[in-house]
Coordinates of C-alpha atoms and ligand atoms in Angstrom, one line a residue:
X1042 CA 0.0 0.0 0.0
X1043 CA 1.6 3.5 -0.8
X1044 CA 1.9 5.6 2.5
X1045 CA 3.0 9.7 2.9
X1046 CA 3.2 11.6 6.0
X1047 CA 2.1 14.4 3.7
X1048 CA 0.6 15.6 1.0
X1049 CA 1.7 18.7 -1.1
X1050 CA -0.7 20.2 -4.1
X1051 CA 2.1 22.2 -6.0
X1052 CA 0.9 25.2 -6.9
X1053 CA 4.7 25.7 -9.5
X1054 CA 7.1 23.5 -10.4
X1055 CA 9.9 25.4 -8.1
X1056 CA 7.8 24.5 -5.0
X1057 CA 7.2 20.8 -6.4
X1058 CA 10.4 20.8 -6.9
X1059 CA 12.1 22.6 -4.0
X1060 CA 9.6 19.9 -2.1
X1061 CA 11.1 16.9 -3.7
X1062 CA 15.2 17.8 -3.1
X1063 CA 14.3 18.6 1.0
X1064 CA 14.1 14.7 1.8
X1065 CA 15.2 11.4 0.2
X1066 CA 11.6 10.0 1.1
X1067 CA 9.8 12.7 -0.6
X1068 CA 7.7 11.6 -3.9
X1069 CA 6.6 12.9 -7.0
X1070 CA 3.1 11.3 -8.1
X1071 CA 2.0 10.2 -11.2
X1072 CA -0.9 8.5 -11.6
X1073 CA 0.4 6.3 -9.0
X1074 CA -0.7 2.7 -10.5
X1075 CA 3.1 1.7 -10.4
X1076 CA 3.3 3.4 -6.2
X1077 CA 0.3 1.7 -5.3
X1078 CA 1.8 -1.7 -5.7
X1079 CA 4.7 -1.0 -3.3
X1080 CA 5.0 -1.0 0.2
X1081 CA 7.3 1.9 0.9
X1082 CA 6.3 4.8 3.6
X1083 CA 7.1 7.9 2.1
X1084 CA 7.5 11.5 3.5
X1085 CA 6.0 13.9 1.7
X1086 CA 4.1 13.2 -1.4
X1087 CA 3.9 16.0 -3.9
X1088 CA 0.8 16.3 -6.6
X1089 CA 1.7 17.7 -10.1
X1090 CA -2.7 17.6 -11.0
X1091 CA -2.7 21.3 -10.7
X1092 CA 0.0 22.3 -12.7
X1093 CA -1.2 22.0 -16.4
X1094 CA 1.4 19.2 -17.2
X1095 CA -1.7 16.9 -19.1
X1096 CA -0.7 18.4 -22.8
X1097 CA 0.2 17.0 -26.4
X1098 CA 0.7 20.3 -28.6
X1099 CA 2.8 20.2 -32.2
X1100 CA 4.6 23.2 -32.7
X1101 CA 7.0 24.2 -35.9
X1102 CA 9.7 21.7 -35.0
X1103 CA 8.3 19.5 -32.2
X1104 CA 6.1 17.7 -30.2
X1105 CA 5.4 18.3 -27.0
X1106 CA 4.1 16.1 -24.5
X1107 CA 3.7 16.9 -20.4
X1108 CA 4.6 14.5 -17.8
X1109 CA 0.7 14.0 -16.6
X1110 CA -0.3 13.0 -20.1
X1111 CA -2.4 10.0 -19.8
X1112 CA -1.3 6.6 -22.2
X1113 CA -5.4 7.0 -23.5
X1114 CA -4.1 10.4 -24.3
X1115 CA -1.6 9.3 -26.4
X1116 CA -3.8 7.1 -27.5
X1117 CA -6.5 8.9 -28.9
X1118 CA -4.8 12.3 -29.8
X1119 CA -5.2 13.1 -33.3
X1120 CA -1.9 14.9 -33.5
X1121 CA 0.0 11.7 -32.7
X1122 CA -1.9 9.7 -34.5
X1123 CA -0.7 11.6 -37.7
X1124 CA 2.9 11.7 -36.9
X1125 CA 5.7 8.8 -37.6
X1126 CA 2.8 6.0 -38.5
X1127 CA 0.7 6.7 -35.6
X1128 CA 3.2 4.4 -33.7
X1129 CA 3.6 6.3 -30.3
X1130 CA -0.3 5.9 -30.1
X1131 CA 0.0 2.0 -31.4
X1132 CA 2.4 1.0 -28.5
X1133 CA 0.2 1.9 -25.9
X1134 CA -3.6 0.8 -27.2
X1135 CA -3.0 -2.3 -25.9
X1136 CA -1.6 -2.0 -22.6
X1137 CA -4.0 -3.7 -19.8
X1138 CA -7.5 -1.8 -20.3
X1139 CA -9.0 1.9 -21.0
X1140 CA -9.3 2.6 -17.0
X1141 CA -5.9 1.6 -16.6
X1142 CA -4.6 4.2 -19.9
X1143 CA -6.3 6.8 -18.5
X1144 CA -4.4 7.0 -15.1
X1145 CA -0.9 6.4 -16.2
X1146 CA 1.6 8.9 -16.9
X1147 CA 4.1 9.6 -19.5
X1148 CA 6.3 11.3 -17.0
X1149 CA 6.5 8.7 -14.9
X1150 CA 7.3 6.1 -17.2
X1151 CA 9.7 7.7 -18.9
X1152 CA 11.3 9.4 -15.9
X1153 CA 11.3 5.8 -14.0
X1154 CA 13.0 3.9 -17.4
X1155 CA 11.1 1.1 -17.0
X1156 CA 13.1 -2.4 -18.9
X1157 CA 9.6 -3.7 -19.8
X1158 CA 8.1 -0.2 -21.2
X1159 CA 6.4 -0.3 -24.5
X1160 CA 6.7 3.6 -25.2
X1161 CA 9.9 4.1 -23.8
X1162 CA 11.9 2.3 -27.3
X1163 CA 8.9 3.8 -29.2
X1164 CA 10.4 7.3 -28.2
X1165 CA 14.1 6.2 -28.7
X1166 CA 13.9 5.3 -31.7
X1167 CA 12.9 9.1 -32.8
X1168 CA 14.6 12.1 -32.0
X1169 CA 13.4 12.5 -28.2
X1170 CA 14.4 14.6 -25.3
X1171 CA 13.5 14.9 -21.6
X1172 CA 12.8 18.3 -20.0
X1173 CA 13.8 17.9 -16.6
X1174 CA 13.2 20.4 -13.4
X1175 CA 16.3 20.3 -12.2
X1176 CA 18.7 18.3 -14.9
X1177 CA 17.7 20.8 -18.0
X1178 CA 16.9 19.0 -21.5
X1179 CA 18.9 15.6 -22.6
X1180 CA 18.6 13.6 -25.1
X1181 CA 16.3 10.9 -24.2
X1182 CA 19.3 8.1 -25.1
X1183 CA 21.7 9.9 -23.0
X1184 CA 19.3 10.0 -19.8
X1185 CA 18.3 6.2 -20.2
X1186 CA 22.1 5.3 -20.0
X1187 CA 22.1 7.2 -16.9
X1188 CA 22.2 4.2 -13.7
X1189 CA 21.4 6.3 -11.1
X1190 CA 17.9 7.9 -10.9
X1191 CA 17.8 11.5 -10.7
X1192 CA 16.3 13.5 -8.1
X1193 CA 14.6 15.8 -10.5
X1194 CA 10.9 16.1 -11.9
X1195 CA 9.9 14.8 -15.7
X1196 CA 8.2 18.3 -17.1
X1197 CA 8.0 17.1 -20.6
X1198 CA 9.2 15.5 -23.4
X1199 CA 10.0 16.6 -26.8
X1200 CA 10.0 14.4 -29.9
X1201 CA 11.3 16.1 -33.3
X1202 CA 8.6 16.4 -36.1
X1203 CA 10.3 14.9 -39.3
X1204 CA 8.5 12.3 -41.6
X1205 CA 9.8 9.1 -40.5
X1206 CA 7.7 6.4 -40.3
X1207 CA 7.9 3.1 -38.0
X1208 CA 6.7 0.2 -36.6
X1209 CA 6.0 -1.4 -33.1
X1210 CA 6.7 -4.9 -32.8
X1211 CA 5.9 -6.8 -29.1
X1212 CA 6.0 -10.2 -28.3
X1213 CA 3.5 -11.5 -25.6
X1214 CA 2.8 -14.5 -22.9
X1215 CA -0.5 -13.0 -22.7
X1216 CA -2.1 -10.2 -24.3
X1217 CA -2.5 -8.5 -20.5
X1218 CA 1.6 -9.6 -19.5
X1219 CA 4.5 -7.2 -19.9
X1220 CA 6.5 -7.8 -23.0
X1221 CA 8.8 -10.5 -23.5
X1222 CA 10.8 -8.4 -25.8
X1223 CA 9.6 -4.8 -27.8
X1224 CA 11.4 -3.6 -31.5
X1225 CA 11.0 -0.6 -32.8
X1226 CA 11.7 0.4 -36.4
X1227 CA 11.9 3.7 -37.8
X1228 CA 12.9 5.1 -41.4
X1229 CA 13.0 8.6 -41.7
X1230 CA 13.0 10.7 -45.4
X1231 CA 16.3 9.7 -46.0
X1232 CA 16.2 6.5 -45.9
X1233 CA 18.0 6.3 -42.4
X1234 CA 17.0 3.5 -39.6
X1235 CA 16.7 3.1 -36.5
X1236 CA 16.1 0.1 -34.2
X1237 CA 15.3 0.3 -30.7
X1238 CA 14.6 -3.1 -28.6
X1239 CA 13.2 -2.8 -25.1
X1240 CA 12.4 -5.2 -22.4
X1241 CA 15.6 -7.2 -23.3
X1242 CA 14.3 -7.4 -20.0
X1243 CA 17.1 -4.1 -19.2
X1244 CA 16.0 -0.6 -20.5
X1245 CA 15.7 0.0 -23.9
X1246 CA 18.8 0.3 -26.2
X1247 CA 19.7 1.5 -30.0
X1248 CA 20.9 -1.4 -31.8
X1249 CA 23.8 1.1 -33.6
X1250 CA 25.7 -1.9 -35.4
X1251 CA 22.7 -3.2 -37.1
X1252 CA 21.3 0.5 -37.9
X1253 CA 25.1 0.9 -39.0
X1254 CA 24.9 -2.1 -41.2
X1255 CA 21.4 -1.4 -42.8
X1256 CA 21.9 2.5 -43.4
X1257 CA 25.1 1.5 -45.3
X1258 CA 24.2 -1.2 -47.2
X1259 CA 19.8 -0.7 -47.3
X1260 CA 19.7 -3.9 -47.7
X1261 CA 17.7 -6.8 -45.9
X1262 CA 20.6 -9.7 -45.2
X1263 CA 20.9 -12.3 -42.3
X1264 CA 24.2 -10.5 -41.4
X1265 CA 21.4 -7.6 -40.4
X1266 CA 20.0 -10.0 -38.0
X1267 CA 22.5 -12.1 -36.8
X1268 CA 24.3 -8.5 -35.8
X1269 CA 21.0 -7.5 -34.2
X1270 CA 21.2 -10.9 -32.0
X1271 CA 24.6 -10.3 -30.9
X1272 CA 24.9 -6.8 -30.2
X1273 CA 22.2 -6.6 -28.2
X1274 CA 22.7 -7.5 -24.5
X1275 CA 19.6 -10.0 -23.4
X1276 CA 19.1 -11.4 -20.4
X1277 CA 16.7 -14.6 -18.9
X1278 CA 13.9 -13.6 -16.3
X1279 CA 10.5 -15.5 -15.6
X1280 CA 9.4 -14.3 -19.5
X1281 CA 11.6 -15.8 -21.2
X1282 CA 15.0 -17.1 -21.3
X1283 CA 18.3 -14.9 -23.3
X1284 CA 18.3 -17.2 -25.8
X1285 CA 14.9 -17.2 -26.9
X1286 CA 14.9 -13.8 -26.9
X1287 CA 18.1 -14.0 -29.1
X1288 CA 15.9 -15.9 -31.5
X1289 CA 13.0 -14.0 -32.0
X1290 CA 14.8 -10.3 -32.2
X1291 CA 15.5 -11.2 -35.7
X1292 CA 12.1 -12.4 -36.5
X1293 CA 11.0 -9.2 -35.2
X1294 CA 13.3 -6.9 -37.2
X1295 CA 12.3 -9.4 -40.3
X1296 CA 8.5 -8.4 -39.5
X1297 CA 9.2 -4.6 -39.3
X1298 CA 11.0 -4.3 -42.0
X1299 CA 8.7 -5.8 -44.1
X1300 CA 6.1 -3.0 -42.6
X1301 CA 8.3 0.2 -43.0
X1302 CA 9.7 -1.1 -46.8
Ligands
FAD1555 C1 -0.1 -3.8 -13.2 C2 0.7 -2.9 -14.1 C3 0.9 -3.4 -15.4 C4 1.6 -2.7 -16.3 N1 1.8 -3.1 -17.6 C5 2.5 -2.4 -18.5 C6 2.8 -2.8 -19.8 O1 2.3 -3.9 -20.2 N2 3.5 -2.0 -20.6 C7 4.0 -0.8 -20.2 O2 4.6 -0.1 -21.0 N3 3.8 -0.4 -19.0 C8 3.1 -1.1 -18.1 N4 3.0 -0.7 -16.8 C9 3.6 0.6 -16.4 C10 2.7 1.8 -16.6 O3 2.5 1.9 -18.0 C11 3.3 3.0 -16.1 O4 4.6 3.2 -16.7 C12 3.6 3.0 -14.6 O5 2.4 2.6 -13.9 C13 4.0 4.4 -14.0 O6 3.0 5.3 -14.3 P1 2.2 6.0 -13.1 O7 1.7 7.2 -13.7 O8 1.3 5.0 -12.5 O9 3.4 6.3 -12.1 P2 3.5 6.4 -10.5 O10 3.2 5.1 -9.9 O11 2.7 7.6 -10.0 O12 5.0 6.8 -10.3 C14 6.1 5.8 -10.7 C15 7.4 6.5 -10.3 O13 7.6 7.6 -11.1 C16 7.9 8.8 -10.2 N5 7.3 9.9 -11.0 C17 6.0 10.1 -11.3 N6 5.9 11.2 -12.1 C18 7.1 11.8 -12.2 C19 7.6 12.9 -12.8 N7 6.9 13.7 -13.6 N8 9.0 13.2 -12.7 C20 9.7 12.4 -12.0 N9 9.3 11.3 -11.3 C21 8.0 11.0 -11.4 C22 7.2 8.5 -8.9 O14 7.7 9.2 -7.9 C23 7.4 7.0 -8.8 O15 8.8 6.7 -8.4 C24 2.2 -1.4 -15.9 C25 2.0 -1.0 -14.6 C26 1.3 -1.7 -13.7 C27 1.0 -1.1 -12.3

């Protein structure tokens, strides 16, 4: 059960966030699905609701989405829907039910790098980066390398607008289960890839030897895929074991290439 001492309704982001740095047991809320399964007692728990932070806007060169967004937001929005194949609204339709989409948060996801996340290697594998209160902007590759966990608050992130298209592949137990492994493909208007693969189970990573190999040579060869398997660092957990994720990686890439071609 999540338990706080307190409660905090931030009325800015400089009090949320002078809040959060004044005690190692002080939290930032989300929508709290991923809190309310724990069993920590917290100090001070600190409510972003009031601060506007539930947004997806396009501007000239990006998109902008705040840290409260909702997954049925991202879902739904017609603006995401009409970028890079509608894939950042594909990767989350299907995650547990609508009840469930409309309470959890993009910030939190993303600010939390979840290994089993189905938008986080959705985002990576465009041009993404993080607005932190606190940290500044990074590039959304650079934070995920990052071990430690910031003490900062997720304010937004912000993809690039370009006209790549892509494609979401998941592999499943169960339609309802985390993923036992995630690839996403992108191709942008000049012909360049990228491949992200998530839930390896570790955070999601850019498979640069393969994208390396396919920008170069554009073409589709089992030297694509056997670099794919090897670069990429998988691990066994109660999913699925390394070497059946090993298999099916290339099946994947074989599946969203076929889609993005
Ligand atoms: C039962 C269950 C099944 C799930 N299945 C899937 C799945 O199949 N695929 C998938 O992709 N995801 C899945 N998720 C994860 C889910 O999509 C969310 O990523 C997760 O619940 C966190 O979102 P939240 O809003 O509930 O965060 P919360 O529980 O509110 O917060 C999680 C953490 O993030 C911190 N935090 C919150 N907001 C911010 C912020 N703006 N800045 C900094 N830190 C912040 C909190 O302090 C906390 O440490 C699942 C989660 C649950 C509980």
């Amino acid at each position: 059960m999540l338990q706080f001492s307190n409660y905090l309704l931030a009325d800015s982001l400089d009090s949320a966030y002078n809040e959060l740095v004044k005690n190692k047991k002080n939290i930032i809320l989300g929508g709290t699905s991923y809190l309310r399964m724990g069993d920590t007692q917290f100090n001070t728990a600190i409510d972003l609701s009031n601060l506007s932070l539930s947004y997806i806007n396009e501007a000239r060169d990006f998109l902008h989405i705040g840290a409260m967004t909702s997954f049925r937001d991202l879902e739904v929005n017609p603006i995401l829907k009409s970028h890079f194949s509608g894939i950042i609204s594909k990767c989350v339709e299907n995650i547990l039910g609508v009840q469930f989409r409309n309470n959890v948060t993009v910030g939190a996801t993303v600010f939390s790098k979840y290994g089993f996340s189905d938008l986080i290697p959705v985002l990576l594998a465009l041009e993404t980066t993080v607005v932190l209160q606190g940290g500044g902007e990074i590039e959304l590759e650079d934070f995920l390398k990052e071990d430690t966990i910031r003490r900062d608050i997720l304010v937004e992130i912000k993809i690039k607008k370009s006209n790549s298209i892509g494609n979401f592949q998941t592999i499943r137990r169960t339609k309802s289960d985390y993923a036992v492994l995630n690839l996403v493909l992108t191709k942008n208007s000049e012909n360049k890839f990228k491949i992200a693969v998530g839930a390896r189970p570790g955070k999601a990573v850019l498979a640069k030897k393969t994208m390396d190999i396919l920008n170069s040579t554009q073409e589709i060869s089992d030297t694509l895929f056997e670099t794919l398997s090897n670069e990429i660092v998988f691990e066994s957990n109660m999913r699925a074991s390394e070497e059946y994720r090993r298999a099916i990686c290339k099946v994947m890439l074989k599946r969203a290439l076929q889609e993005v071609l």
